Coordinates of C-alpha atoms in Angstrom, one line a residue:
X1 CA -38.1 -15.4 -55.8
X2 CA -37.5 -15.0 -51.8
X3 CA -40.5 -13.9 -49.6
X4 CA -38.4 -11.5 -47.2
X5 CA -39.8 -10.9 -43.9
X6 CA -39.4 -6.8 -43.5
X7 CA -41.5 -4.1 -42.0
X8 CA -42.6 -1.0 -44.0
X9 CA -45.6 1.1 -43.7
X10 CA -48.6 1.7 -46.0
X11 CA -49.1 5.1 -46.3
X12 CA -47.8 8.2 -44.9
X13 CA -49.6 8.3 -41.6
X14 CA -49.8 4.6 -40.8
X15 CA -47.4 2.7 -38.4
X16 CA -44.8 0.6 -40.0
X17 CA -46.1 -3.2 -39.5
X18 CA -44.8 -6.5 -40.5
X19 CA -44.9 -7.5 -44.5
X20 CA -43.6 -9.4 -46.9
X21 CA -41.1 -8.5 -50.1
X22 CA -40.2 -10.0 -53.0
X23 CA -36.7 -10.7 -53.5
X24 CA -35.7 -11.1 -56.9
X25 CA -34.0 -14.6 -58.0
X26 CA -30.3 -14.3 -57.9
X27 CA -28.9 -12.9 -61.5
X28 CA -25.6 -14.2 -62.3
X29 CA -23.9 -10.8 -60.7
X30 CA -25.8 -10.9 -57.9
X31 CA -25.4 -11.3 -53.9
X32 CA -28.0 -12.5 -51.7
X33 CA -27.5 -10.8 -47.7
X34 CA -28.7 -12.5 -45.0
X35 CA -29.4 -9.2 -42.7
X36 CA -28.3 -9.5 -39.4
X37 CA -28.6 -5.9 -38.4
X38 CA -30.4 -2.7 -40.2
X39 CA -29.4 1.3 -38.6
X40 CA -32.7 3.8 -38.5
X41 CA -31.6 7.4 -40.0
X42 CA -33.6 10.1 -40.2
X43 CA -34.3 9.8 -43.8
X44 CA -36.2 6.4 -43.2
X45 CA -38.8 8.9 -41.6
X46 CA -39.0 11.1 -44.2
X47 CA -39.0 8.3 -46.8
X48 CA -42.0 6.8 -45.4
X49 CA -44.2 9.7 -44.1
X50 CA -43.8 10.9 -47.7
X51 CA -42.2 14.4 -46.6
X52 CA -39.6 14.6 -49.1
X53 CA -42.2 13.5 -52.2
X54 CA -44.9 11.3 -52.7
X55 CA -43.2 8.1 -51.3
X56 CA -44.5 4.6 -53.4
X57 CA -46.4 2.2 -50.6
X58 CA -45.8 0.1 -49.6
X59 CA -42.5 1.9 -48.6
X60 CA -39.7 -0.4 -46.8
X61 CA -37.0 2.0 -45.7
X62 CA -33.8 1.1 -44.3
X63 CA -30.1 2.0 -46.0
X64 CA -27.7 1.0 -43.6
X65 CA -26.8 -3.0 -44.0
X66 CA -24.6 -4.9 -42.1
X67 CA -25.3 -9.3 -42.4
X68 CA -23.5 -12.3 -44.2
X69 CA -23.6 -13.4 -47.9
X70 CA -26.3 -16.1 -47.7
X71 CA -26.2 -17.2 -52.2
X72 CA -23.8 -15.6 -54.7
X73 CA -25.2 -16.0 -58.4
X74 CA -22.9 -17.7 -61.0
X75 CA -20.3 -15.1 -61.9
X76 CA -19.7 -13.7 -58.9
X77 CA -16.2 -13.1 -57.8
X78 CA -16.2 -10.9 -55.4
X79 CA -17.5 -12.1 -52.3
X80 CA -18.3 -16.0 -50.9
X81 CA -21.4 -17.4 -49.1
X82 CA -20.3 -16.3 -44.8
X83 CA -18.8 -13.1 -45.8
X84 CA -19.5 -10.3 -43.3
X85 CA -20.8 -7.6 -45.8
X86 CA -22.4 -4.4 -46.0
X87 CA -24.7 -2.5 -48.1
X88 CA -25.4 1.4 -48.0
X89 CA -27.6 4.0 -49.5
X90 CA -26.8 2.5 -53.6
X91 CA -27.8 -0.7 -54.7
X92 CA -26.6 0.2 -58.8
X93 CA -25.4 3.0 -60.7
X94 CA -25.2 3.2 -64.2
X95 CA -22.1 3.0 -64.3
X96 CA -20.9 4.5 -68.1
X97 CA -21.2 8.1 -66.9
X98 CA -17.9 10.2 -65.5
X99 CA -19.0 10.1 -62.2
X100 CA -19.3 6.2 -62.0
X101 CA -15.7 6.0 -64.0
X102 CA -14.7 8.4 -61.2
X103 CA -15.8 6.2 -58.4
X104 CA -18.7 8.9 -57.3
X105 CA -21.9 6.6 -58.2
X106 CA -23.6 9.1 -55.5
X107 CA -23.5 11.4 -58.2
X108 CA -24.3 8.8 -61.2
X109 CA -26.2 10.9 -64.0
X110 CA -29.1 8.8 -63.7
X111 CA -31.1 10.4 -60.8
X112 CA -27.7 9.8 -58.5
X113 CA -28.0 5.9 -58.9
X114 CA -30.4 3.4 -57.8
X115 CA -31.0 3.9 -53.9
X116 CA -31.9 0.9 -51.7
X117 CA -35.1 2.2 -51.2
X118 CA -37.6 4.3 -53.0
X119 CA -35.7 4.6 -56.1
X120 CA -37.1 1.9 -59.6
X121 CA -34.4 -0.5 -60.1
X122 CA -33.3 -2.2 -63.7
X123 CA -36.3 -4.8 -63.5
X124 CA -38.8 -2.0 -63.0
X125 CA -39.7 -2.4 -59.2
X126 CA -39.3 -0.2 -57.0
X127 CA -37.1 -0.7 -54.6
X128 CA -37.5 -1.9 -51.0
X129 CA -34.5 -1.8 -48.1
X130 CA -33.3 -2.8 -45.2
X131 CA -36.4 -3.6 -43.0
X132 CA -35.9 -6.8 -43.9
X133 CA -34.3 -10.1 -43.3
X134 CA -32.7 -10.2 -46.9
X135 CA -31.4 -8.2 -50.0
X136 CA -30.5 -9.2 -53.4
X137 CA -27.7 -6.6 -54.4
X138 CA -25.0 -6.8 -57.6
X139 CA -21.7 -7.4 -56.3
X140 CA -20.2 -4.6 -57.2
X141 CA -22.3 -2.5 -54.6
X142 CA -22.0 -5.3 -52.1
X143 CA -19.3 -3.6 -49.6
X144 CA -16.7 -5.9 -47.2
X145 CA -17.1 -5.3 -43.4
X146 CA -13.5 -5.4 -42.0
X147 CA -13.2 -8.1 -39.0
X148 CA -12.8 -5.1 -36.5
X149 CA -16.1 -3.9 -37.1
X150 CA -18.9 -4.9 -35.1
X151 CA -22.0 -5.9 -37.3
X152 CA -24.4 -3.9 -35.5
X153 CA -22.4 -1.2 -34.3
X154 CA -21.0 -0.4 -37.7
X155 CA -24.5 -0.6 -39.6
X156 CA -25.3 3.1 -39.0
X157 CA -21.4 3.9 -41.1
X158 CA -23.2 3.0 -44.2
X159 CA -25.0 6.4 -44.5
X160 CA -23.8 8.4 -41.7
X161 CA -19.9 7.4 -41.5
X162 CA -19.5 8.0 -45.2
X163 CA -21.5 11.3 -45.0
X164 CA -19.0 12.4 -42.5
X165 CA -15.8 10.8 -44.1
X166 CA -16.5 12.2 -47.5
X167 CA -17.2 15.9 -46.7
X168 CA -14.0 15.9 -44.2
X169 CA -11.9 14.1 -47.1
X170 CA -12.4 16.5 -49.4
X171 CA -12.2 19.5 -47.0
X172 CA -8.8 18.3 -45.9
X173 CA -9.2 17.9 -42.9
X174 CA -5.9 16.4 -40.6
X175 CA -3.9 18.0 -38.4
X176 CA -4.0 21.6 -37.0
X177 CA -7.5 21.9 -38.5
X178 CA -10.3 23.6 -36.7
X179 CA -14.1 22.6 -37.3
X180 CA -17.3 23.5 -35.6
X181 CA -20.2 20.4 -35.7
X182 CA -23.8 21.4 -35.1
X183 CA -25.7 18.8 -33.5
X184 CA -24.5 16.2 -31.8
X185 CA -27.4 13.4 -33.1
X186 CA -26.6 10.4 -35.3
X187 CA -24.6 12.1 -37.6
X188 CA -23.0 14.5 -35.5
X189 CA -21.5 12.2 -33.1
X190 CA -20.0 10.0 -35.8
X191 CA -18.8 13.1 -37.1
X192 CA -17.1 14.2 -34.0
X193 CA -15.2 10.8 -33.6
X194 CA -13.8 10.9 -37.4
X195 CA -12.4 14.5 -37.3
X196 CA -10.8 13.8 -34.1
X197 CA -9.0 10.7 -35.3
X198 CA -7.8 12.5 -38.4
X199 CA -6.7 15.3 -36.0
X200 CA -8.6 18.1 -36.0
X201 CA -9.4 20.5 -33.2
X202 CA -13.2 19.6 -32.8
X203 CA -15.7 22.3 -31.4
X204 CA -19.1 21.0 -30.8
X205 CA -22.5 23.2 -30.9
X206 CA -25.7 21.9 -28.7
X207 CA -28.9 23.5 -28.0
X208 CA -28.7 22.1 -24.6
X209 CA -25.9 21.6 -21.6
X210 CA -26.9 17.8 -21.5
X211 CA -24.8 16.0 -24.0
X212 CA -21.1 18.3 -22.9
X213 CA -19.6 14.9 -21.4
X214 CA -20.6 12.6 -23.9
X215 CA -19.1 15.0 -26.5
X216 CA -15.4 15.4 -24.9
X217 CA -15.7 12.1 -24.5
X218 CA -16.2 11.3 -27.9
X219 CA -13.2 13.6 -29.0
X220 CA -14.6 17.1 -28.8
X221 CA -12.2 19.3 -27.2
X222 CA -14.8 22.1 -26.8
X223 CA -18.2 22.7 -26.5
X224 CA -20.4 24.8 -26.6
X225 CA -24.5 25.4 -25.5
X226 CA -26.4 27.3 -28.5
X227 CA -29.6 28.2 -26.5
X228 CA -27.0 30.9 -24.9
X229 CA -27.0 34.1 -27.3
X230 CA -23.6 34.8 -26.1
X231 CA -22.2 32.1 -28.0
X232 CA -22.9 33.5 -31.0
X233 CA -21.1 36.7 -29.6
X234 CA -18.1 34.7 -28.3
X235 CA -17.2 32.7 -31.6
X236 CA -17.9 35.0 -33.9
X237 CA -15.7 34.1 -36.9
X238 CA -14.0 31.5 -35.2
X239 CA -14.1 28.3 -37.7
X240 CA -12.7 27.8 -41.1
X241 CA -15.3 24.8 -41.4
X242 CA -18.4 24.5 -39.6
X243 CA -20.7 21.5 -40.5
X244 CA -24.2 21.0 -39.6
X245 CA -25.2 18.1 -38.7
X246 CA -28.9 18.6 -37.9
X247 CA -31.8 17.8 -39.3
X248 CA -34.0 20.7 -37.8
X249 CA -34.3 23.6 -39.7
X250 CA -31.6 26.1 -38.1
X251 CA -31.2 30.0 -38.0
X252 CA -28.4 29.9 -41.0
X253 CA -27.6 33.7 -40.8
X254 CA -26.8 33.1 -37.2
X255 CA -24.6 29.9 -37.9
X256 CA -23.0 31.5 -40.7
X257 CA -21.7 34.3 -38.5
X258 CA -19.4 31.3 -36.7
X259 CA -17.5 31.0 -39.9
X260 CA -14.2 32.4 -40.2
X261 CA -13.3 35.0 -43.3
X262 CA -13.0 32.8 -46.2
X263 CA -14.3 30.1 -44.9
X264 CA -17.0 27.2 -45.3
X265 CA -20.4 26.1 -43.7
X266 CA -21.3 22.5 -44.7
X267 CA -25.0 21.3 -44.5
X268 CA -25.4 17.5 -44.3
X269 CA -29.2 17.7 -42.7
X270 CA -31.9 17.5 -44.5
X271 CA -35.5 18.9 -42.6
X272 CA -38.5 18.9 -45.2
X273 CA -38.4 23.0 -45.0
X274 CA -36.7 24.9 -47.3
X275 CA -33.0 26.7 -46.2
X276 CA -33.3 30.5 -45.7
X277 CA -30.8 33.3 -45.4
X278 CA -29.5 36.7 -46.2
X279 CA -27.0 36.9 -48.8
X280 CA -25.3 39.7 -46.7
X281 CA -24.5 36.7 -44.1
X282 CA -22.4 35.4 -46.7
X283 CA -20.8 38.6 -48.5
X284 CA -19.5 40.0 -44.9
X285 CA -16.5 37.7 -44.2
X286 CA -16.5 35.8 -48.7
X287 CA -18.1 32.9 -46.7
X288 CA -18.9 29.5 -48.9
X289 CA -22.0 27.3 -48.3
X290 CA -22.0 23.6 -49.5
X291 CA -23.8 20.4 -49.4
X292 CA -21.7 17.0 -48.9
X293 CA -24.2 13.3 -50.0
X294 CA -22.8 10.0 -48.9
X295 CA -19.8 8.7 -51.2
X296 CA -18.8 6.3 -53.4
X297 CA -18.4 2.8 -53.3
X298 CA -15.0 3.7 -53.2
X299 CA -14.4 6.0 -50.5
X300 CA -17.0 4.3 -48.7
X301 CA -15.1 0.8 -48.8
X302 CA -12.2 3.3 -46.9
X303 CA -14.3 5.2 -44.6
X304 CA -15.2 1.4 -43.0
X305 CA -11.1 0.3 -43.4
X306 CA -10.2 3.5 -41.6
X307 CA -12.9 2.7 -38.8
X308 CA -11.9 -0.7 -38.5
X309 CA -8.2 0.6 -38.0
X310 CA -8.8 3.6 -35.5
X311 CA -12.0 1.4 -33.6
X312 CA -14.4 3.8 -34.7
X313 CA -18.1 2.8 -34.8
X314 CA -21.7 4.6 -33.6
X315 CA -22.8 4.6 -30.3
X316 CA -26.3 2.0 -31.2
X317 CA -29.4 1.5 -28.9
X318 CA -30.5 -2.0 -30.6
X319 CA -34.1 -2.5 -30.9
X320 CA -36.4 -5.1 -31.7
X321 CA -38.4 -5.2 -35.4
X322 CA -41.6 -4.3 -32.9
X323 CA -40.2 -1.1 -31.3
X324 CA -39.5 0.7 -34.9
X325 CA -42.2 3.0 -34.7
X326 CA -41.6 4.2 -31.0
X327 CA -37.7 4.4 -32.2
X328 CA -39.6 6.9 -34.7
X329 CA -41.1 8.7 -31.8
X330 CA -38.0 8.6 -29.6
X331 CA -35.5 10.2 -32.9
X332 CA -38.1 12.8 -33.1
X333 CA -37.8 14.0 -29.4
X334 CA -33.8 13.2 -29.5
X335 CA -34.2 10.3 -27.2
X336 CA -31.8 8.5 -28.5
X337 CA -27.5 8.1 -28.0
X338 CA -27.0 8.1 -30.3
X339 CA -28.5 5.5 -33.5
X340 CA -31.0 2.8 -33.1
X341 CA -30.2 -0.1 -35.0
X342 CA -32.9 -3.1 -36.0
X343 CA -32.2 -6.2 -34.9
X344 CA -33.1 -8.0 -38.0
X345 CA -33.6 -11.8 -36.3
X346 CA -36.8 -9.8 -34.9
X347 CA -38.5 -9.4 -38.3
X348 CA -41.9 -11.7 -38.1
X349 CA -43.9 -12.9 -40.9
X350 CA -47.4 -11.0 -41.1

């Protein structure tokens, strides 16, 4: 077994500090990646300070891989030792039900597949992510990072691209389409930049005036500042999809009333407190509500070939192994433009 230098944290008020992992010994199937780089999204936080469920400790977040194949095991095929490579949110599925058939492991029948962290894998451990300097993955959920991708820049795709890709897939989203994005955070900008290269009109929602250049910039053609009440007043009814991107809990009876006649509101954040609204916001104008979770190895493999072909990637602050806590402190205030990314060389031994 490889000793993995990664940071986690030992219960769910402590600081993540510097640890050790075991990484298990290669089976013939499996890939062994050398991180090089490691995103922080908002569900490391909640992961390790136990807010979505007693969390196992000690907890080593991190879903959101980008590195090189350092060992393939005996039978693998699909990738060689120097690959660039990438690993997301799933490290296995089970892959006999109809939703691993279909290419949807997100939605594999047992518990939605085995996650990279937090979830027990087929040896019995539980599993610990991307903190770390290495990963022992089956090659089937090892992904290929296309030459135009930059390691680190691309790292945050893995949960947040494909989050974005998927839901705006199957929405249809192209052309002559017309979307509202709440939040304008990790996910939201990434979001912003993938519905403008596939064409839509994008409209983005704030709480502040401060991010309205970074947003056109991005692709945004409007925005707008939510603090104002007006706003509400102004667009009432005005988008056939609106998407939240947020992880705050949000007024959804107000949001909803942005949604055109027929249309849909899409939540993709996920804040520890329960969602609350009136049904009458949705029985005024036959308004849909709906969920979108990462994707499957499939569409994720073409959310990162798209990106590579259009130059998409997130905006990443890169930290050092020793700053992860403060980055924790910083996402929590919204310091951040717009992903922090873990410089995995960084990772010391205890």
């Amino acid at each position: 077994m490889l000793d993995a230098q990664a940071y986690g944290a030992v219960s769910p008020t402590a600081p993540l500090t510097a640890m050790t992992v075991k990484r298990r010994d290669l089976r013939p199937h499996d890939v062994l990646v050398e991180i090089h780089y490691t995103g922080i999204c908002h569900s490391d936080i909640h992961y390790t300070r136990s807010e979505w469920g007693p969390a196992s400790y000690p907890a080593v977040p991190g879903h959101e891989i980008t590195g090189v194949v350092a060992e393939i095991g005996s039978a693998v095929t699909r990738h060689a030792v120097g690959d660039r490579v990438a690993v997301g949110c799933l490290i296995d599925s089970c892959r006999q039900c109809a939703y691993c058939r279909a290419g949807e492991e997100n939605h594999c029948v047992k518990d939605g597949g085995t996650l990279t962290f937090g979830s027990v894998d087929s040896d019995g451990e539980v599993t610990q992510g991307g903190y770390s300097t290495h990963i022992a993955v089956t090659e089937d959920f090892v992904l290929r990072l296309p030459d135009g991708l930059d390691l680190a820049a691309s790292a945050p795709l893995l949960c947040s691209g494909v989050t974005a890709y998927s839901l705006l897939r199957r929405q249809g989203v192209g052309q002559n389409s017309r979307i509202g994005v709440v939040g304008l955070g990790g996910l939201g900008h990434v979001t912003v930049k993938l519905a403008h290269a596939m064409g839509a009109e994008v409209t983005v929602l704030s709480h502040s005036p401060a991010k309205r250049e970074d947003a056109l910039a991005l692709g945004a053609d409007h925005y707008h500042t939510t603090s104002d009440p007006a706003v509400f007043e102004q667009l009432a009814g005005s988008f056939p999809l609106l998407i939240i991107t947020a992880s705050a809990p949000l007024d959804l009876d107000a949001y909803l009333g942005l949604v055109a006649t027929h249309g849909t509101l899409i939540n993709l954040g996920a804040p520890a407190q329960p969602l609350q609204m009136y049904a009458f916001s949705l029985l005024k104008r036959d308004v849909s509500i709906g969920a979108s979770l990462i994707g499957g190895l499939r569409q994720t493999q073409e959310m990162l070939d798209f990106c590579a072909e259009r130059g998409i990637a997130s905006e990443v602050e890169i930290i050092a192994a020793e700053r992860i806590n403060e980055a924790y402190e910083r996402m929590l205030a919204s310091d951040v433009r717009y992903r922090f990314v873990i410089d995995a060389t960084t990772m010391v031994r205890p």
